[in-house]
Amino acid sequence: MTNTGGEAVKRIFVKVFGFDDVERHTLNTVFRLSETKPTAYALWAPSAPDDADIALIDGDSWEATLELANPAHDHLKLIWIGSNAPDRAILVFRRPLQWAAVIDGMDTLLAQAAQGGAATDVDLDFDLLSESTALLDLDLDVDPEAPTAPSPLDTLPPEADLARVLVVDADLGARLYLRARLSMAKLTQVDEAATGIEALKLIEAHPYKLVVLDMELPDVEHREMVKRVRAVRPGLEFLILTGSKLSPADAVRGWFAGARGSLRKPLHPGKLKRLLRSVSAK
């Protein structure tokens, strides 16, 4: 298998236990997006051509205890989501989940294994930060009594906080897809709105760096919505418009209204990636 850049892709199969429907949907999307990278991940199934290398377990599910007791899983690299992680878990993530962090952790585990290192000696250079500034929400089982050096990020000014993003779309599947894409672009502080009124209330309450606005909302006409967004938050840095009926005229009007990009649905992955990259680089 090759990715879009023509490089050979190594596919790693992952056994997944637990998680609700929304988390499963997001995880499936993130796995599909990983196929653009040198290492791609896929859900393991009995029909898979290779054995699984990783077990991803929802510690809050009833399945967790059963699967931990299954000797057939003893050889798998265990990634645990939730609290009360077992000793053999190599990585532990707390909710709310940042799926990009999970993928980064899996990449690091496999890179360490490829270099011949022991899986239990993996050294991830992640800082455990407060909720307001954390890109990753990791639980590395740190001893609270052990002496620690101050994090280099402790001295960063308030503007170093994560960029906040608002996704406005009536379609849940579209919001989940955009959330996964934003996560891959390291834009992980994401709010969602399904209606224009809900979106305007959020924009009044929070300073967003980026708003991704679908032009087919059920309650506010799209040109009026763009006008109201700019009126509520005139200093909005980035606005991206989407829509299945988005016309060239809409794109031009959006540009003059301050939109940095307009994407017609179904969204082109490459164009979306470039737009989000330009946002995360600012």
CSV table of C-alpha atoms in Angstrom, one decimal:
chain,number,residue,atom,x,y,z
A,1,MET,CA,0.0,0.0,0.0
A,2,THR,CA,1.2,3.5,-0.8
A,3,ASN,CA,0.0,6.9,0.5
A,4,THR,CA,-0.9,9.9,-1.5
A,5,GLY,CA,2.7,11.0,-1.7
A,6,GLY,CA,3.7,7.7,-3.4
A,7,GLU,CA,5.5,6.3,-0.3
A,8,ALA,CA,5.2,2.8,0.9
A,9,VAL,CA,2.9,2.6,3.9
A,10,LYS,CA,3.2,0.1,6.8
A,11,ARG,CA,-0.3,-0.8,8.2
A,12,ILE,CA,-0.6,-1.6,11.9
A,13,PHE,CA,-3.7,-3.4,13.2
A,14,VAL,CA,-5.2,-2.3,16.5
A,15,LYS,CA,-7.6,-4.2,18.6
A,16,VAL,CA,-10.2,-1.8,20.1
A,17,PHE,CA,-12.4,-2.6,23.0
A,18,GLY,CA,-15.1,-0.4,24.4
A,19,PHE,CA,-15.9,3.3,23.5
A,20,ASP,CA,-19.2,4.8,22.6
A,21,ASP,CA,-20.5,5.3,19.0
A,22,VAL,CA,-19.2,8.9,18.7
A,23,GLU,CA,-15.7,7.9,19.9
A,24,ARG,CA,-15.7,4.9,17.5
A,25,HIS,CA,-16.8,7.1,14.6
A,26,THR,CA,-14.0,9.6,15.4
A,27,LEU,CA,-11.4,6.8,15.8
A,28,ASN,CA,-12.4,5.3,12.5
A,29,THR,CA,-12.0,8.7,10.8
A,30,VAL,CA,-8.6,9.2,12.4
A,31,PHE,CA,-7.4,5.8,11.3
A,32,ARG,CA,-8.5,6.5,7.7
A,33,LEU,CA,-6.6,9.8,7.8
A,34,SER,CA,-3.5,8.0,9.1
A,35,GLU,CA,-3.2,6.3,5.6
A,36,THR,CA,-1.7,9.6,4.3
A,37,LYS,CA,1.3,8.9,6.7
A,38,PRO,CA,4.1,6.3,6.4
A,39,THR,CA,2.5,4.3,9.2
A,40,ALA,CA,-1.2,3.7,8.9
A,41,TYR,CA,-3.5,2.2,11.5
A,42,ALA,CA,-6.6,0.0,11.0
A,43,LEU,CA,-9.1,-1.7,13.2
A,44,TRP,CA,-8.2,-5.4,13.6
A,45,ALA,CA,-10.7,-8.0,12.5
A,46,PRO,CA,-10.5,-11.8,12.3
A,47,SER,CA,-10.2,-11.4,8.5
A,48,ALA,CA,-7.2,-9.1,8.8
A,49,PRO,CA,-4.0,-10.3,6.9
A,50,ASP,CA,-1.8,-9.7,10.0
A,51,ASP,CA,-2.0,-10.0,13.8
A,52,ALA,CA,-2.7,-6.9,15.9
A,53,ASP,CA,0.3,-5.1,17.4
A,54,ILE,CA,-1.7,-2.7,19.8
A,55,ALA,CA,-4.6,-3.0,22.1
A,56,LEU,CA,-6.6,0.2,22.7
A,57,ILE,CA,-8.9,-0.3,25.7
A,58,ASP,CA,-11.6,1.9,27.1
A,59,GLY,CA,-11.0,1.5,30.8
A,60,ASP,CA,-14.5,2.6,31.6
A,61,SER,CA,-16.2,-0.2,29.7
A,62,TRP,CA,-17.2,-3.6,31.0
A,63,GLU,CA,-15.0,-5.2,28.4
A,64,ALA,CA,-11.8,-3.9,29.9
A,65,THR,CA,-11.4,-6.5,32.7
A,66,LEU,CA,-12.3,-9.3,30.4
A,67,GLU,CA,-9.8,-8.4,27.8
A,68,LEU,CA,-7.0,-7.8,30.3
A,69,ALA,CA,-7.6,-11.3,31.6
A,70,ASN,CA,-7.4,-12.8,28.1
A,71,PRO,CA,-3.9,-14.3,27.7
A,72,ALA,CA,-4.2,-14.0,23.9
A,73,HIS,CA,-3.6,-10.2,24.4
A,74,ASP,CA,-0.5,-10.5,26.6
A,75,HIS,CA,1.8,-9.7,23.7
A,76,LEU,CA,0.0,-6.6,22.6
A,77,LYS,CA,1.2,-3.1,23.4
A,78,LEU,CA,-1.5,-1.8,25.8
A,79,ILE,CA,-2.9,1.7,25.5
A,80,TRP,CA,-5.4,2.5,28.2
A,81,ILE,CA,-8.1,5.2,28.1
A,82,GLY,CA,-9.5,6.3,31.4
A,83,SER,CA,-8.6,5.8,35.1
A,84,ASN,CA,-7.4,2.8,37.1
A,85,ALA,CA,-4.9,1.8,34.5
A,86,PRO,CA,-3.1,-1.6,34.9
A,87,ASP,CA,0.6,-1.7,35.5
A,88,ARG,CA,1.3,-3.1,32.1
A,89,ALA,CA,-0.3,-0.2,30.2
A,90,ILE,CA,2.4,1.5,28.2
A,91,LEU,CA,0.4,4.7,27.6
A,92,VAL,CA,-2.5,6.1,29.6
A,93,PHE,CA,-4.8,8.9,28.3
A,94,ARG,CA,-7.5,10.7,30.2
A,95,ARG,CA,-10.8,12.0,28.8
A,96,PRO,CA,-11.7,14.3,27.0
A,97,LEU,CA,-9.7,12.4,24.4
A,98,GLN,CA,-7.3,14.1,22.0
A,99,TRP,CA,-7.1,11.5,19.2
A,100,ALA,CA,-4.0,13.2,17.6
A,101,ALA,CA,-2.2,12.6,20.9
A,102,VAL,CA,-3.2,8.9,20.8
A,103,ILE,CA,-1.8,8.5,17.3
A,104,ASP,CA,1.4,10.4,18.2
A,105,GLY,CA,1.9,8.0,21.1
A,106,MET,CA,1.3,4.9,18.9
A,107,ASP,CA,3.8,6.3,16.4
A,108,THR,CA,6.4,6.8,19.2
A,109,LEU,CA,5.9,3.3,20.5
A,110,LEU,CA,6.4,1.7,17.1
A,111,ALA,CA,9.4,3.8,16.4
A,112,GLN,CA,11.0,2.7,19.7
A,113,ALA,CA,10.2,-0.9,18.9
A,114,ALA,CA,11.7,-0.6,15.4
A,115,GLN,CA,15.0,0.7,17.0
A,116,GLY,CA,15.1,-2.4,19.2
A,117,GLY,CA,14.1,-0.6,22.4
A,118,ALA,CA,12.0,-2.2,25.1
A,119,ALA,CA,8.4,-1.2,24.9
A,120,THR,CA,8.2,-0.4,28.6
A,121,ASP,CA,11.2,2.0,28.2
A,122,VAL,CA,9.4,4.3,25.8
A,123,ASP,CA,10.2,8.0,26.6
A,124,LEU,CA,7.5,10.3,25.5
A,125,ASP,CA,8.4,14.0,25.6
A,126,PHE,CA,4.9,15.2,26.6
A,127,ASP,CA,4.1,17.7,29.4
A,128,LEU,CA,1.2,17.2,31.7
A,129,LEU,CA,-0.4,20.6,31.6
A,130,SER,CA,-3.6,22.2,33.0
A,131,GLU,CA,-6.8,21.8,31.1
A,132,SER,CA,-6.6,25.4,29.8
A,133,THR,CA,-3.3,24.9,28.1
A,134,ALA,CA,-3.0,21.2,27.5
A,135,LEU,CA,-2.5,20.0,23.9
A,136,LEU,CA,-2.4,16.5,25.3
A,137,ASP,CA,-4.2,15.1,28.3
A,138,LEU,CA,-1.9,12.3,29.4
A,139,ASP,CA,-1.8,10.4,32.6
A,140,LEU,CA,1.8,9.1,32.9
A,141,ASP,CA,1.2,7.7,36.4
A,142,VAL,CA,3.5,10.4,37.9
A,143,ASP,CA,4.2,10.1,41.6
A,144,PRO,CA,2.7,13.2,43.2
A,145,GLU,CA,5.3,13.1,46.0
A,146,ALA,CA,8.3,12.9,43.7
A,147,PRO,CA,10.3,16.1,43.2
A,148,THR,CA,9.8,17.6,39.8
A,149,ALA,CA,11.4,20.4,37.8
A,150,PRO,CA,9.1,23.2,36.5
A,151,SER,CA,7.8,22.7,33.0
A,152,PRO,CA,9.4,25.0,30.4
A,153,LEU,CA,5.9,25.9,29.4
A,154,ASP,CA,5.0,27.2,32.8
A,155,THR,CA,6.6,30.6,31.9
A,156,LEU,CA,4.8,31.0,28.6
A,157,PRO,CA,2.5,34.1,28.4
A,158,PRO,CA,-1.3,33.8,28.3
A,159,GLU,CA,-1.3,34.2,24.5
A,160,ALA,CA,0.5,30.8,24.3
A,161,ASP,CA,-2.8,29.1,25.2
A,162,LEU,CA,-4.2,26.8,22.5
A,163,ALA,CA,-6.1,28.3,19.6
A,164,ARG,CA,-9.8,27.7,20.0
A,165,VAL,CA,-11.9,26.6,17.0
A,166,LEU,CA,-15.6,26.5,16.4
A,167,VAL,CA,-17.2,24.1,13.9
A,168,VAL,CA,-20.7,25.1,12.9
A,169,ASP,CA,-22.6,22.4,10.9
A,170,ALA,CA,-26.0,20.8,11.3
A,171,ASP,CA,-24.6,17.4,10.2
A,172,LEU,CA,-23.0,15.4,13.1
A,173,GLY,CA,-20.9,13.3,10.7
A,174,ALA,CA,-19.5,16.5,9.2
A,175,ARG,CA,-18.6,17.9,12.6
A,176,LEU,CA,-16.9,14.7,13.6
A,177,TYR,CA,-14.9,14.6,10.4
A,178,LEU,CA,-13.8,18.2,10.8
A,179,ARG,CA,-12.9,17.6,14.4
A,180,ALA,CA,-10.7,14.7,13.4
A,181,ARG,CA,-9.0,16.8,10.7
A,182,LEU,CA,-8.5,19.7,13.1
A,183,SER,CA,-6.9,17.2,15.6
A,184,MET,CA,-4.5,16.0,12.9
A,185,ALA,CA,-3.5,19.7,12.3
A,186,LYS,CA,-2.9,20.1,16.1
A,187,LEU,CA,-6.0,22.2,16.5
A,188,THR,CA,-7.5,20.3,19.4
A,189,GLN,CA,-9.5,23.0,21.4
A,190,VAL,CA,-12.7,22.5,19.4
A,191,ASP,CA,-16.3,23.6,20.2
A,192,GLU,CA,-19.3,22.5,18.0
A,193,ALA,CA,-22.7,24.1,17.1
A,194,ALA,CA,-25.5,22.6,15.1
A,195,THR,CA,-27.4,25.8,14.5
A,196,GLY,CA,-26.7,29.4,13.7
A,197,ILE,CA,-28.2,30.7,17.0
A,198,GLU,CA,-26.1,28.3,19.0
A,199,ALA,CA,-23.0,29.3,17.1
A,200,LEU,CA,-23.6,33.0,17.7
A,201,LYS,CA,-24.0,32.5,21.4
A,202,LEU,CA,-20.6,30.6,21.5
A,203,ILE,CA,-18.9,33.3,19.4
A,204,GLU,CA,-20.2,36.0,21.8
A,205,ALA,CA,-18.8,34.0,24.8
A,206,HIS,CA,-15.4,32.9,23.5
A,207,PRO,CA,-12.5,34.4,21.4
A,208,TYR,CA,-12.1,31.9,18.5
A,209,LYS,CA,-9.1,31.9,16.3
A,210,LEU,CA,-11.0,29.9,13.6
A,211,VAL,CA,-14.6,29.4,12.7
A,212,VAL,CA,-15.5,26.7,10.2
A,213,LEU,CA,-19.0,27.7,9.1
A,214,ASP,CA,-21.4,25.5,7.0
A,215,MET,CA,-23.6,27.6,4.7
A,216,GLU,CA,-26.6,25.4,5.0
A,217,LEU,CA,-27.8,25.9,8.6
A,218,PRO,CA,-31.4,25.2,9.3
A,219,ASP,CA,-32.2,28.5,11.1
A,220,VAL,CA,-30.1,31.4,9.7
A,221,GLU,CA,-29.7,32.2,5.9
A,222,HIS,CA,-26.0,31.8,5.0
A,223,ARG,CA,-25.2,35.4,3.9
A,224,GLU,CA,-26.9,36.7,7.0
A,225,MET,CA,-24.9,34.2,9.1
A,226,VAL,CA,-21.6,35.4,7.7
A,227,LYS,CA,-22.6,39.0,8.4
A,228,ARG,CA,-23.6,38.3,12.0
A,229,VAL,CA,-20.5,36.3,12.7
A,230,ARG,CA,-18.3,39.2,11.6
A,231,ALA,CA,-20.4,41.7,13.5
A,232,VAL,CA,-20.1,39.7,16.8
A,233,ARG,CA,-16.4,39.0,16.4
A,234,PRO,CA,-14.9,41.5,14.0
A,235,GLY,CA,-11.4,40.5,15.0
A,236,LEU,CA,-11.9,36.9,14.0
A,237,GLU,CA,-8.6,35.7,12.5
A,238,PHE,CA,-9.8,32.9,10.3
A,239,LEU,CA,-13.2,32.0,8.8
A,240,ILE,CA,-13.6,29.0,6.5
A,241,LEU,CA,-16.9,28.4,4.7
A,242,THR,CA,-18.2,25.0,3.6
A,243,GLY,CA,-21.4,23.8,1.8
A,244,SER,CA,-22.6,21.3,-0.7
A,245,LYS,CA,-24.2,24.1,-2.7
A,246,LEU,CA,-21.4,26.6,-2.3
A,247,SER,CA,-21.1,28.6,-5.6
A,248,PRO,CA,-18.2,30.6,-6.9
A,249,ALA,CA,-20.2,33.8,-6.2
A,250,ASP,CA,-20.6,32.6,-2.6
A,251,ALA,CA,-16.8,32.1,-2.4
A,252,VAL,CA,-16.2,35.6,-3.7
A,253,ARG,CA,-18.7,37.1,-1.2
A,254,GLY,CA,-17.1,35.1,1.5
A,255,TRP,CA,-13.7,36.4,0.6
A,256,PHE,CA,-14.8,40.0,0.8
A,257,ALA,CA,-16.5,39.1,4.2
A,258,GLY,CA,-13.2,37.9,5.5
A,259,ALA,CA,-13.3,34.2,4.8
A,260,ARG,CA,-9.8,32.7,4.2
A,261,GLY,CA,-11.2,29.8,2.3
A,262,SER,CA,-14.4,28.3,0.9
A,263,LEU,CA,-14.7,24.5,0.4
A,264,ARG,CA,-17.5,22.7,-1.4
A,265,LYS,CA,-18.7,19.4,0.1
A,266,PRO,CA,-17.6,16.7,0.0
A,267,LEU,CA,-14.5,18.5,1.3
A,268,HIS,CA,-11.3,17.9,-0.6
A,269,PRO,CA,-8.8,16.5,1.9
A,270,GLY,CA,-5.8,18.1,0.4
A,271,LYS,CA,-7.3,21.6,0.2
A,272,LEU,CA,-8.7,21.3,3.7
A,273,LYS,CA,-5.3,20.2,5.0
A,274,ARG,CA,-3.6,23.2,3.4
A,275,LEU,CA,-6.1,25.6,4.9
A,276,LEU,CA,-5.8,24.1,8.4
A,277,ARG,CA,-2.0,24.1,8.1
A,278,SER,CA,-2.1,27.8,7.4
A,279,VAL,CA,-4.2,28.4,10.5
A,280,SER,CA,-2.0,26.3,12.8
A,281,ALA,CA,1.1,27.9,11.5
A,282,LYS,CA,-0.1,31.4,12.5
